[in-house]
CSV table of C-alpha atoms and ligand atoms in Angstrom, one decimal:
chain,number,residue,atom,x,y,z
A,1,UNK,CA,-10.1,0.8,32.9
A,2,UNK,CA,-8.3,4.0,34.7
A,3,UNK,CA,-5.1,4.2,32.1
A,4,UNK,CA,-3.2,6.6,34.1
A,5,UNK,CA,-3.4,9.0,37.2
A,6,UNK,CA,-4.1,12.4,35.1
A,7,UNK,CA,-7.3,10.5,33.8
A,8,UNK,CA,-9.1,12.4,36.7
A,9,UNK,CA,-12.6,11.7,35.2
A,10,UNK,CA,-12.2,7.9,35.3
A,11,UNK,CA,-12.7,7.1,31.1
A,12,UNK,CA,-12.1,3.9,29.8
A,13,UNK,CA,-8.9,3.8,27.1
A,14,UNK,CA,-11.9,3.8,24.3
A,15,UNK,CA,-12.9,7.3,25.5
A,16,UNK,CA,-9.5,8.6,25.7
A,17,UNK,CA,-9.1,7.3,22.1
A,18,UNK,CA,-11.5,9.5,20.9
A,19,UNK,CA,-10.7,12.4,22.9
A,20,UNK,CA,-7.1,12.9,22.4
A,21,UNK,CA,-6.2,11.0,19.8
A,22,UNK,CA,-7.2,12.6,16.6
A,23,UNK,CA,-10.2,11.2,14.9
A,24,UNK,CA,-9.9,11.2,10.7
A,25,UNK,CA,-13.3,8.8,10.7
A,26,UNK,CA,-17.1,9.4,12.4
A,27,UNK,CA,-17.0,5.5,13.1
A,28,UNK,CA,-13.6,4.0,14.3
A,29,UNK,CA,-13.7,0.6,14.4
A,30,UNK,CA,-12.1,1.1,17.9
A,31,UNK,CA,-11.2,-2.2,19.0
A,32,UNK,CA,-8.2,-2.6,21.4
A,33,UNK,CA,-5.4,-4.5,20.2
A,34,UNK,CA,-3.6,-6.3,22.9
A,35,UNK,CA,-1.4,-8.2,21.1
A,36,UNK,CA,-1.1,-9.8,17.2
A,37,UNK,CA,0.7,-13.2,16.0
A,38,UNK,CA,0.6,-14.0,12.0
A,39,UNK,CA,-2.3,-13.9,10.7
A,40,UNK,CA,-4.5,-12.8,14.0
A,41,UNK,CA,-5.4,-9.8,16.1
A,42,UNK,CA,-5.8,-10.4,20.0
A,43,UNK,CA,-8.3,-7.7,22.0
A,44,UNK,CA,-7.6,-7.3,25.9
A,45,UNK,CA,-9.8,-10.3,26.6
A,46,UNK,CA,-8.1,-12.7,24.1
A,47,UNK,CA,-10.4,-12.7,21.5
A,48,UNK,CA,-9.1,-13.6,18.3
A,49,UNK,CA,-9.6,-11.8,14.9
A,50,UNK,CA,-8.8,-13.1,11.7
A,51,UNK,CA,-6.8,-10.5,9.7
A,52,UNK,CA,-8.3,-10.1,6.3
A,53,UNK,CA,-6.7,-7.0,5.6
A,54,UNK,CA,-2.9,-7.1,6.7
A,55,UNK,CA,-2.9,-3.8,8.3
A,56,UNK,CA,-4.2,-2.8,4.3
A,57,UNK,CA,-1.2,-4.7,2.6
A,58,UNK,CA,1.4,-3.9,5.0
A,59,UNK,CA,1.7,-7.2,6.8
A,60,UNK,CA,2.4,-9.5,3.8
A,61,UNK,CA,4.9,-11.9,6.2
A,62,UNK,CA,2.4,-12.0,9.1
A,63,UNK,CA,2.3,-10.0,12.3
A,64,UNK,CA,5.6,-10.2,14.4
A,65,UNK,CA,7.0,-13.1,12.6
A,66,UNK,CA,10.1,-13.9,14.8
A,67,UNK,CA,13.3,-13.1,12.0
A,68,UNK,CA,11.4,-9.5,11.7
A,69,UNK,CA,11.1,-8.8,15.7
A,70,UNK,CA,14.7,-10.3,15.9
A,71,UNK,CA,15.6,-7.5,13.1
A,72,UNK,CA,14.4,-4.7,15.1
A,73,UNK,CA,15.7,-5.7,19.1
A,74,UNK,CA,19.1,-6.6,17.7
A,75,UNK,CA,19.5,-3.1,15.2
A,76,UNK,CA,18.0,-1.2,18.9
A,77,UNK,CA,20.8,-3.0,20.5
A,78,UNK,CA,23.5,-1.2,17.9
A,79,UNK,CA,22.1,2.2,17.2
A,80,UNK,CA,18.4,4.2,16.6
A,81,UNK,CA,18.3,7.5,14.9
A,82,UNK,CA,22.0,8.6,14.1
A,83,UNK,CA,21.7,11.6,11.5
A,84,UNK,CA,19.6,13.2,8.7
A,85,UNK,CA,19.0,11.0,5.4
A,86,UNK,CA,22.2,10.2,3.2
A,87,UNK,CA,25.3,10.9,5.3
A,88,UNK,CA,26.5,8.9,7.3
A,89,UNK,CA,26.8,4.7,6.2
A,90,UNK,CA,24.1,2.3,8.3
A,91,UNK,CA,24.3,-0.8,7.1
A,92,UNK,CA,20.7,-1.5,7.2
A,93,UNK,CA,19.9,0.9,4.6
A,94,UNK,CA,22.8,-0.6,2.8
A,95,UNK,CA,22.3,-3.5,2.7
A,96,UNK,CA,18.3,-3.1,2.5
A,97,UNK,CA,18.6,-1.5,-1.0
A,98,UNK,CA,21.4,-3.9,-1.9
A,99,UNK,CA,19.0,-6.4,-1.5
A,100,UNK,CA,16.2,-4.6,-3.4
A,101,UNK,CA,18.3,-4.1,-6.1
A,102,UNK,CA,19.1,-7.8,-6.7
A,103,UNK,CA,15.8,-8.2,-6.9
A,104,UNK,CA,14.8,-5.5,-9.4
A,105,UNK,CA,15.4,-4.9,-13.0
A,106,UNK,CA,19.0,-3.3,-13.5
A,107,UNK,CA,17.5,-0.2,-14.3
A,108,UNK,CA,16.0,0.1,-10.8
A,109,UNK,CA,19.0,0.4,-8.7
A,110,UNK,CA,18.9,3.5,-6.6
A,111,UNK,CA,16.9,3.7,-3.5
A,112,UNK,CA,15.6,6.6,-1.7
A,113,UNK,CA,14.1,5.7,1.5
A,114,UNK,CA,11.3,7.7,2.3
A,115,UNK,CA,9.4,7.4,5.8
A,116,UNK,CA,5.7,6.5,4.1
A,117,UNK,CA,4.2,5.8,0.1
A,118,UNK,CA,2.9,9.5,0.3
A,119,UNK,CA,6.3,10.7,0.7
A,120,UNK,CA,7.7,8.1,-2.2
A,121,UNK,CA,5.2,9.9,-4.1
A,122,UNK,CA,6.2,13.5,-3.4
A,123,UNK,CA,10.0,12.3,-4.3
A,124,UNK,CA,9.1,10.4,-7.5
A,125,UNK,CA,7.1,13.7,-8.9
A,126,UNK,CA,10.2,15.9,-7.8
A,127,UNK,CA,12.7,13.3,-9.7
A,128,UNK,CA,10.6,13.2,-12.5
A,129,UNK,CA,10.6,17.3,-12.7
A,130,UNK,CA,14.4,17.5,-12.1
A,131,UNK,CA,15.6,14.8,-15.1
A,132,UNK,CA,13.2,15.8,-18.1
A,133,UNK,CA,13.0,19.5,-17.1
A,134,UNK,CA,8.9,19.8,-17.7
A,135,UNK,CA,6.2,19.9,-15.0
A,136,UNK,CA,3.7,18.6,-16.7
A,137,UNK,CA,1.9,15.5,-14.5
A,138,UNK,CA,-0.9,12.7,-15.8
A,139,UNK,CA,-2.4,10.5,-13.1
A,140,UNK,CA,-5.6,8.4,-13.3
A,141,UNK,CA,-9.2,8.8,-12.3
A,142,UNK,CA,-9.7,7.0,-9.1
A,143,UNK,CA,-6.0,6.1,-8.5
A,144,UNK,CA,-4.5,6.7,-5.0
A,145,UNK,CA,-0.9,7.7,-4.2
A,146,UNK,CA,-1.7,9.1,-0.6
A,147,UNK,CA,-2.5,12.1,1.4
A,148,UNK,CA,0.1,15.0,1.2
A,149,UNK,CA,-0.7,17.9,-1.2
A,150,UNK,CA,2.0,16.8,-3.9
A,151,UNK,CA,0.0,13.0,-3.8
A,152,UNK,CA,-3.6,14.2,-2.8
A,153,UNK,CA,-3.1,16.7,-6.3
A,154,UNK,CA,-2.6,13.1,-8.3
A,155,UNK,CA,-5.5,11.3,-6.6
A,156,UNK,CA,-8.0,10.4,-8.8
A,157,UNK,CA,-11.2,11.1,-6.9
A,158,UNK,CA,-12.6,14.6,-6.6
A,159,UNK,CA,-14.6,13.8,-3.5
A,160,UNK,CA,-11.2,14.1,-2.0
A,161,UNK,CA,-9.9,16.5,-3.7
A,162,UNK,CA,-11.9,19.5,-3.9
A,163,UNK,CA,-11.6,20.7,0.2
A,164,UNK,CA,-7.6,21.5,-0.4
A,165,UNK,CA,-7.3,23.3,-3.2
A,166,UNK,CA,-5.5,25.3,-4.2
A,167,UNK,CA,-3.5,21.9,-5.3
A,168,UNK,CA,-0.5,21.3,-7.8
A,169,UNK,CA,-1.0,22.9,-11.1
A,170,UNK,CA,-0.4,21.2,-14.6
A,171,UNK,CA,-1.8,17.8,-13.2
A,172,UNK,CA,-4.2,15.9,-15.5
A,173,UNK,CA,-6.4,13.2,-14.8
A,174,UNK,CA,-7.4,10.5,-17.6
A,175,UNK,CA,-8.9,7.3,-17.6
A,176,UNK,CA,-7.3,4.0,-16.1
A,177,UNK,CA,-6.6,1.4,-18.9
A,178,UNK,CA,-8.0,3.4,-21.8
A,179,UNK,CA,-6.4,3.0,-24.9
A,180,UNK,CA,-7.3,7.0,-25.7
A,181,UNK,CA,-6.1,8.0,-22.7
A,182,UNK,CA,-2.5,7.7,-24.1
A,183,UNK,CA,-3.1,11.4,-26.2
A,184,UNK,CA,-2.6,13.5,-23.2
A,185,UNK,CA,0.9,11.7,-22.8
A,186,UNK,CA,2.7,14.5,-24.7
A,187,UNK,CA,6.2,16.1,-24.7
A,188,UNK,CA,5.4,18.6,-22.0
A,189,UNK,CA,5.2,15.4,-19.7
A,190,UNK,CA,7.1,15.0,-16.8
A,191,UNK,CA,5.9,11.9,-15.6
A,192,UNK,CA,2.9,9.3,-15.3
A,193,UNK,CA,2.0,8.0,-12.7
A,194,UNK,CA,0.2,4.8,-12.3
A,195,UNK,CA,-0.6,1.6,-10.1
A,196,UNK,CA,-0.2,-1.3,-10.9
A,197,UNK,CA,-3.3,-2.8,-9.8
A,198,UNK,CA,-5.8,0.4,-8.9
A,199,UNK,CA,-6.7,-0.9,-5.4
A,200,UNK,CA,-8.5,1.6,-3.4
A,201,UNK,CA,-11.4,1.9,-6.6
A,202,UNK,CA,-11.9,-1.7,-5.6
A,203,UNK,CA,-9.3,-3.9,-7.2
A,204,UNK,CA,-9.2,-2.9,-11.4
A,205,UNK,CA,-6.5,-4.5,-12.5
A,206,UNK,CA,-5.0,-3.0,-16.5
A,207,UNK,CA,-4.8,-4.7,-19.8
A,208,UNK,CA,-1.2,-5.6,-20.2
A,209,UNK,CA,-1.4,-5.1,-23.9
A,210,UNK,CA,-2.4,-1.1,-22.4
A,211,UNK,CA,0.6,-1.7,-19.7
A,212,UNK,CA,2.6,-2.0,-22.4
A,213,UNK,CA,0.9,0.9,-24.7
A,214,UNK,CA,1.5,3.3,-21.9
A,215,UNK,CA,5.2,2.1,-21.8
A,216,UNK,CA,6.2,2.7,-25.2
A,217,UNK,CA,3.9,6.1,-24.8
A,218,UNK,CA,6.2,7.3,-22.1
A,219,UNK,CA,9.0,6.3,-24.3
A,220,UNK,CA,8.2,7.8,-27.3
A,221,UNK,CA,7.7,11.6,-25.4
A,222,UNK,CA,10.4,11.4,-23.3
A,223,UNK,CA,8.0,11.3,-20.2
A,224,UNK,CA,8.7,9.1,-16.8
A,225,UNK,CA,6.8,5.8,-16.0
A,226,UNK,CA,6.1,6.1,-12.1
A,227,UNK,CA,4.5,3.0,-11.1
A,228,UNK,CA,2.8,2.9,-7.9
A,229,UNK,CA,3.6,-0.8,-5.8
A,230,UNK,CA,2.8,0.8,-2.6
A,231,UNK,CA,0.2,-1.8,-2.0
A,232,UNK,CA,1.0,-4.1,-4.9
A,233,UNK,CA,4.2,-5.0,-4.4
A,234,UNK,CA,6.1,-7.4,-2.3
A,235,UNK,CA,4.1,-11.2,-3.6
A,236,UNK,CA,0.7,-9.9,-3.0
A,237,UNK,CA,0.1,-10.4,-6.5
A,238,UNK,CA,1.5,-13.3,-6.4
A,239,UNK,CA,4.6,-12.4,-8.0
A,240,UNK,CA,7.5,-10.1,-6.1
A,241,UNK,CA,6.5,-6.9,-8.2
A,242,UNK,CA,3.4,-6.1,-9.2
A,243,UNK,CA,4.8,-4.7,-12.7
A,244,UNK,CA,5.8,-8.4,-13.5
A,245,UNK,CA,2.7,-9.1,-14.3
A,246,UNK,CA,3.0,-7.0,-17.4
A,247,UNK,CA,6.3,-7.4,-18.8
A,248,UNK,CA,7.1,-3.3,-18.1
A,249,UNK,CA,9.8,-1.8,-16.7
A,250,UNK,CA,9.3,1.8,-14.9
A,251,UNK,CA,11.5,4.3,-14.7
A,252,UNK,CA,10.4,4.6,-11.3
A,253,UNK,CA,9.0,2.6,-8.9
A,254,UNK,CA,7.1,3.7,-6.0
A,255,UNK,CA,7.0,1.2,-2.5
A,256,UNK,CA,5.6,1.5,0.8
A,257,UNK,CA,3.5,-0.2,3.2
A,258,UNK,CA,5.0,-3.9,3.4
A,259,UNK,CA,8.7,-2.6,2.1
A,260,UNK,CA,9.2,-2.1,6.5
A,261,UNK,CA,7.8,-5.6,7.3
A,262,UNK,CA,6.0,-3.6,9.9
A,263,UNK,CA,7.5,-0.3,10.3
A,264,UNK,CA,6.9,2.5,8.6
A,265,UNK,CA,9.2,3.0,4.9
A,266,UNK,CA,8.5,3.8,1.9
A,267,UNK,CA,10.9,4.1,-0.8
A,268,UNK,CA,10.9,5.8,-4.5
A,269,UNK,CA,13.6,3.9,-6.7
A,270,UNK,CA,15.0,4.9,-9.7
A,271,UNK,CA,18.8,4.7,-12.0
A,272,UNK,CA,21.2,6.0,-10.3
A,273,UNK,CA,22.1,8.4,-13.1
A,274,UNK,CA,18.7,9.9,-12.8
A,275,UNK,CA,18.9,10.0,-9.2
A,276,UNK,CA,21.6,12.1,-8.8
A,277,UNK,CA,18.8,15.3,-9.7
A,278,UNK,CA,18.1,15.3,-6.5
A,279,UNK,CA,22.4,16.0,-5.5
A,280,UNK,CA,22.8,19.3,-7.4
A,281,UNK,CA,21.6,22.5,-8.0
A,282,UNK,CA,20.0,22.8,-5.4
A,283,UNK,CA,21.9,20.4,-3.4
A,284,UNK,CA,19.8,18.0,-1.4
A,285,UNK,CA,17.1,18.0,-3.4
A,286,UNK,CA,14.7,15.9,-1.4
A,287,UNK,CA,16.1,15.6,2.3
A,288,UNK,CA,14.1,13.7,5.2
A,289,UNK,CA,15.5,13.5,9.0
A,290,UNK,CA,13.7,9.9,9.3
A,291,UNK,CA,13.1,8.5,6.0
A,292,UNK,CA,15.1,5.3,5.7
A,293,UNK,CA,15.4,4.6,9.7
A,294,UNK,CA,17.4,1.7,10.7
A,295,UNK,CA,15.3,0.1,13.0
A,296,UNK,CA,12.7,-0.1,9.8
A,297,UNK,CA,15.5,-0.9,7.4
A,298,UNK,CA,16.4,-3.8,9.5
A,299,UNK,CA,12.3,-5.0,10.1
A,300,UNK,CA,12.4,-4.4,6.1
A,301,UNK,CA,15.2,-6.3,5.2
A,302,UNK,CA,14.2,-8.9,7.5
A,303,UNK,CA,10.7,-9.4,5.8
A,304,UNK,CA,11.6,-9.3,2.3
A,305,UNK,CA,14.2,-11.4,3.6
A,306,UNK,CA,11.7,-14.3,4.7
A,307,UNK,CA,9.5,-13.3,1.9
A,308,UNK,CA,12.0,-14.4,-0.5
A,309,UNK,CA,12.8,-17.9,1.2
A,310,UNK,CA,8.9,-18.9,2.1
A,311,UNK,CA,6.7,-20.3,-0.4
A,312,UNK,CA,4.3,-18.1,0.4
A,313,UNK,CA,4.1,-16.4,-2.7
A,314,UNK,CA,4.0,-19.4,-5.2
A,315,UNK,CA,0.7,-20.2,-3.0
A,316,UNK,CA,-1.1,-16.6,-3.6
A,317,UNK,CA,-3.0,-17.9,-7.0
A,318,UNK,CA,-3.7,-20.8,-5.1
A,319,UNK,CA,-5.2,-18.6,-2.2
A,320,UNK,CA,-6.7,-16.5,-4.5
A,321,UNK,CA,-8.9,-19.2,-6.2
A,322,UNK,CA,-9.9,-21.0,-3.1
A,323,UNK,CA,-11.4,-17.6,-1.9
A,324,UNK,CA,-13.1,-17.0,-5.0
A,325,UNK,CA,-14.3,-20.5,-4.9
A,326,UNK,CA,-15.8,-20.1,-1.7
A,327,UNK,CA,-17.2,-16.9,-1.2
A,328,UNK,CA,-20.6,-17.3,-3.5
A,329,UNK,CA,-23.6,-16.0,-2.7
A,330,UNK,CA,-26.6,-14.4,-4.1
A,331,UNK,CA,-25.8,-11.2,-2.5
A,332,UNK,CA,-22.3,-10.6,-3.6
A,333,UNK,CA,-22.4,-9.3,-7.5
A,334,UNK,CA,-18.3,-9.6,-7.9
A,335,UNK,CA,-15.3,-10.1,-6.6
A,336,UNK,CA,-12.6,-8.8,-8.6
A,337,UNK,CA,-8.7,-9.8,-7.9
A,338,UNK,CA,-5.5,-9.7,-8.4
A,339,UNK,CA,-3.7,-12.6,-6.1
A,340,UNK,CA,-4.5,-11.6,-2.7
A,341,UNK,CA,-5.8,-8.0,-3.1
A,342,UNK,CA,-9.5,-8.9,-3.3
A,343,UNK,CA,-12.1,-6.6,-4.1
A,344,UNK,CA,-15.9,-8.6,-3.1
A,345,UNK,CA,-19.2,-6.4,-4.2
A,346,UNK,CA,-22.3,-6.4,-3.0
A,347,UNK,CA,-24.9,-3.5,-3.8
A,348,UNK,CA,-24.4,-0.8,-1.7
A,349,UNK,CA,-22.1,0.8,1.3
A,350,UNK,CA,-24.9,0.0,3.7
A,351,UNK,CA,-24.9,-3.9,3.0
A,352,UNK,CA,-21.3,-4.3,2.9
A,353,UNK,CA,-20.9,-2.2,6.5
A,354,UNK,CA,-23.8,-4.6,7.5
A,355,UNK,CA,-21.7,-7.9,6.9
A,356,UNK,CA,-18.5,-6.3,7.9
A,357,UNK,CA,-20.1,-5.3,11.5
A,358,UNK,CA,-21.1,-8.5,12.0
A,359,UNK,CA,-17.4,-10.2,10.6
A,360,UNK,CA,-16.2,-8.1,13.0
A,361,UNK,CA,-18.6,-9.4,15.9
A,362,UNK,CA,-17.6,-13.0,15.0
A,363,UNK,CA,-14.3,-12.3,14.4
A,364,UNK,CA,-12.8,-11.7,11.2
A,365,UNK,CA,-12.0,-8.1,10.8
A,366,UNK,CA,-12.3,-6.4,7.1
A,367,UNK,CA,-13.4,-3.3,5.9
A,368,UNK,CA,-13.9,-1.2,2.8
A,369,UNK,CA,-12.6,0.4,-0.2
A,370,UNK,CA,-11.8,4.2,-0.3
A,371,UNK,CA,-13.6,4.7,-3.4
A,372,UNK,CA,-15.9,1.5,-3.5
A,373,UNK,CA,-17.0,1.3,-0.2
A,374,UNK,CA,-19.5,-1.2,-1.5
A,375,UNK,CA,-16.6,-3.5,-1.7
A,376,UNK,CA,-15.2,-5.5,0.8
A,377,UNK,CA,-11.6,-5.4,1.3
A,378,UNK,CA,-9.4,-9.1,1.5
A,379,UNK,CA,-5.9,-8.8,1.7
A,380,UNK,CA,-4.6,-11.2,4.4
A,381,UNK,CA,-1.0,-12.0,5.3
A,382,UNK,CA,0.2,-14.0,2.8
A,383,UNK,CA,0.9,-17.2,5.0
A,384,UNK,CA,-3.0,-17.6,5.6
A,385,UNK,CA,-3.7,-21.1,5.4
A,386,UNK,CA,-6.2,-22.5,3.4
A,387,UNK,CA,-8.0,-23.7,6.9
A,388,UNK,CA,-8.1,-20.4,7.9
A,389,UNK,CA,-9.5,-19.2,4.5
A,390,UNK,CA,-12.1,-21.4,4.8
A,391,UNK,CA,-13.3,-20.5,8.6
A,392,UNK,CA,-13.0,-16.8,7.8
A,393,UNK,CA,-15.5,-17.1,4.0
A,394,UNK,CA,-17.3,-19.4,6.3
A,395,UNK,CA,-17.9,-16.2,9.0
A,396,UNK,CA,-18.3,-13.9,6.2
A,397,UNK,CA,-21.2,-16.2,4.3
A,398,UNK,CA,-22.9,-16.6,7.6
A,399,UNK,CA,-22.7,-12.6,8.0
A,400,UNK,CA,-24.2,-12.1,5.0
A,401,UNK,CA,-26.8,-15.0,5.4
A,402,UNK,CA,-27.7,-13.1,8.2
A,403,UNK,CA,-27.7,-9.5,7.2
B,1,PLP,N1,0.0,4.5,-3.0
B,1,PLP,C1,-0.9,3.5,-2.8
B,1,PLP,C2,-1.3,2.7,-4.0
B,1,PLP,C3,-1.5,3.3,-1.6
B,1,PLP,O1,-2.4,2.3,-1.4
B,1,PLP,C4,-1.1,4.2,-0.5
B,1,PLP,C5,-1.7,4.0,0.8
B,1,PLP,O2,-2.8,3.4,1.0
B,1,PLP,C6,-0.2,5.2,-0.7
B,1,PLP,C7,0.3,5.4,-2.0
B,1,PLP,C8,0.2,6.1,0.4
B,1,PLP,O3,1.0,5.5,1.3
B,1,PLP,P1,1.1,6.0,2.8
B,1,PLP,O4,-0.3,5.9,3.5
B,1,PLP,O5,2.2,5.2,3.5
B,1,PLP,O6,1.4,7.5,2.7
């Protein structure tokens, strides 16, 4: 197809893609998306793909669902961009954290809105800096909190790591759900950051007796709790937050990915007395032109909205098993999970791009972990129906039979 009169040399939108727009990975899936409806993804020709990974936890109410789309035309029909973060009153953001806030513990009642997770991060370290006066950072091995410098300095993985450096100073790395772990907690501490559920090294999910350790660690040395929900949160667990599973409270709480039921917000939330670090001395202490958008309040709002009144999320353990149940075979050595965030192993990178190739080919699209890409990623909308769970473990099995 000739997309446009400048495309002199006749290339199809495929090789356009991969000229102009900037390539992060050798291999692109590159399939054209047409069009997508709940849980499925529509090429040019109308062929159907089964969504197992929700645009990677993003899409935890479906693609487009009508109350969401509704959100966005009507909020276009009043106003777009207005003004920088924080001055003027739009009543999406309003009542967007309102909401949030009902919904959180009464300590978490203070949203900053933040245009993605990696930017919650950034805002959540510079909070954390500001209220206890240290600089001090502990993060996890093989934990993700995104891609800027500030959040690609608290990644666990060195892989990663190592090509930007210099990177933040004073950050230390210790192991995930280790009781020993808890020494390097000290009193020069700003904050500790953690997820919930450590996703991208394949779906490790913490003891909550270690949850809890790490809570009364950060109390006793005056350091923050920062706990990452950026792909947690919002039911995929199978309850609203992912720190509910635990019985902890952080101090703050980092969201992303399905907080904009679509659009792109991310949010770091924290008390309000803590917050106002970031109103003094300097003034504006973390300032964005787009964070908090009101088209992406509104989408947001909407989502969590509909998440709240489905039953979608009292069905997740339900989902969770049924998948489990299903997906045995010889060649997969685990499947780790925590509601629907789903980790399934099989022995190498090579076998699991195998199987997803072919899931792709027959219609179910998937893909890996950042640091397991042994492991097959299945995070699907949350209204999935059991139906559909058992066509797409049927497609997978079959790939696999046949790999
Ligand atoms: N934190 C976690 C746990 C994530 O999974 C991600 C993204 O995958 C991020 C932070 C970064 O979010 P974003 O890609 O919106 O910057």
């Amino acid at each position: 197809m000739n997309i446009n009169s400048n495309n002199k040399g006749g290339m199809d939108i495929r090789q356009l893609f991969l000229r102009h727009v900037a390539q992060t990975s050798p291999n692109p899936l590159g399939i054209e998306i047409a069009r997508a409806e709940g849980i499925y993804l529509y090429d040019p020709s109308g062929k159907a793909y089964i969504d197992l990974i929700g645009g990677i936890s993003v899409c935890n109410t479906g693609h487009r669902h009508p109350r969401i789309v509704q959100a966005i035309k009507d909020q276009a029909d009043q106003y777009l961009h207005v003004l920088v973060y924080g001055e003027l009153i739009q009543s999406p953001q309003v009542r967007y954290a309102t909401l949030l806030a009902a919904h959180l513990p009464a300590a978490l009642n203070s949203v900053y809105f933040t245009n993605s997770g990696a930017e919650a991060t950034e805002g959540a370290m510079k909070l954390a800096k500001r209220v206890t006066g240290r600089t001090e950072i502990v993060a996890f091995d093989q934990s993700y909190h995104g891609s800027t410098q500030g959040a690609l300095s608290i990644m666990g993985d060195e892989y990663w790591r190592n090509a930007y450096r210099p990177l933040l100073p004073g950050v230390r790395h210790v192991r995930y759900n280790d009781p020993g772990s808890l020494e390097w907690i000290t009193d020069r501490t700003a904050c500790v950051i953690a997820e919930t559920v450590q996703a991208e090294r394949g779906i490790y999910t913490p003891d909550k007796s270690w949850m809890k350790a790490l809570r009364r660690r950060c109390d006793e040395t005056g350091a923050l709790l920062v706990l990452d929900e950026i792909q947690a949160g919002f039911g995929r667990t199978g309850k609203l937050w992912g720190f509910e599973n635990y019985d902890v409270v952080p101090d703050i709480l980092l969201l992303g990915k399905a907080l904009g039921g679509g659009m792109p917000l991310g949010a770091f939330i924290a008390d309000k007395e803590r917050m106002w670090a970031l109103t003094g001395d300097p003034v504006l202490g973390h300032i964005t032109t787009f964070g908090g958008h009101p088209v992406c309040c509104a989408a947001g709002l909407a989502s969590l909205e509909v998440l709240l009144e489905e039953k979608w999320m009292g069905e997740v353990t339900r989902k969770e098993a049924l998948f489990r149940r299903l997906l045995v075979h010889p060649a997969i050595r685990d499947i780790r999970s925590c509601g629907l965030l789903m980790a399934v192993e099989f022995d190498s990178f090579e076998t699991n791009k195998r199987v997803i190739d072919k899931c792709i080919e027959r219609g179910v699209l998937t893909d890996w972990y950042l640091f397991a890409p042994q492991c097959m990623r299945i995070a699907p909308p949350l209204p999935i129906t059991e139906e559909e769970i058992g066509k797409a473990c049927e497609i997978i099995l079959s790939c696999i039979g046949g790999s």
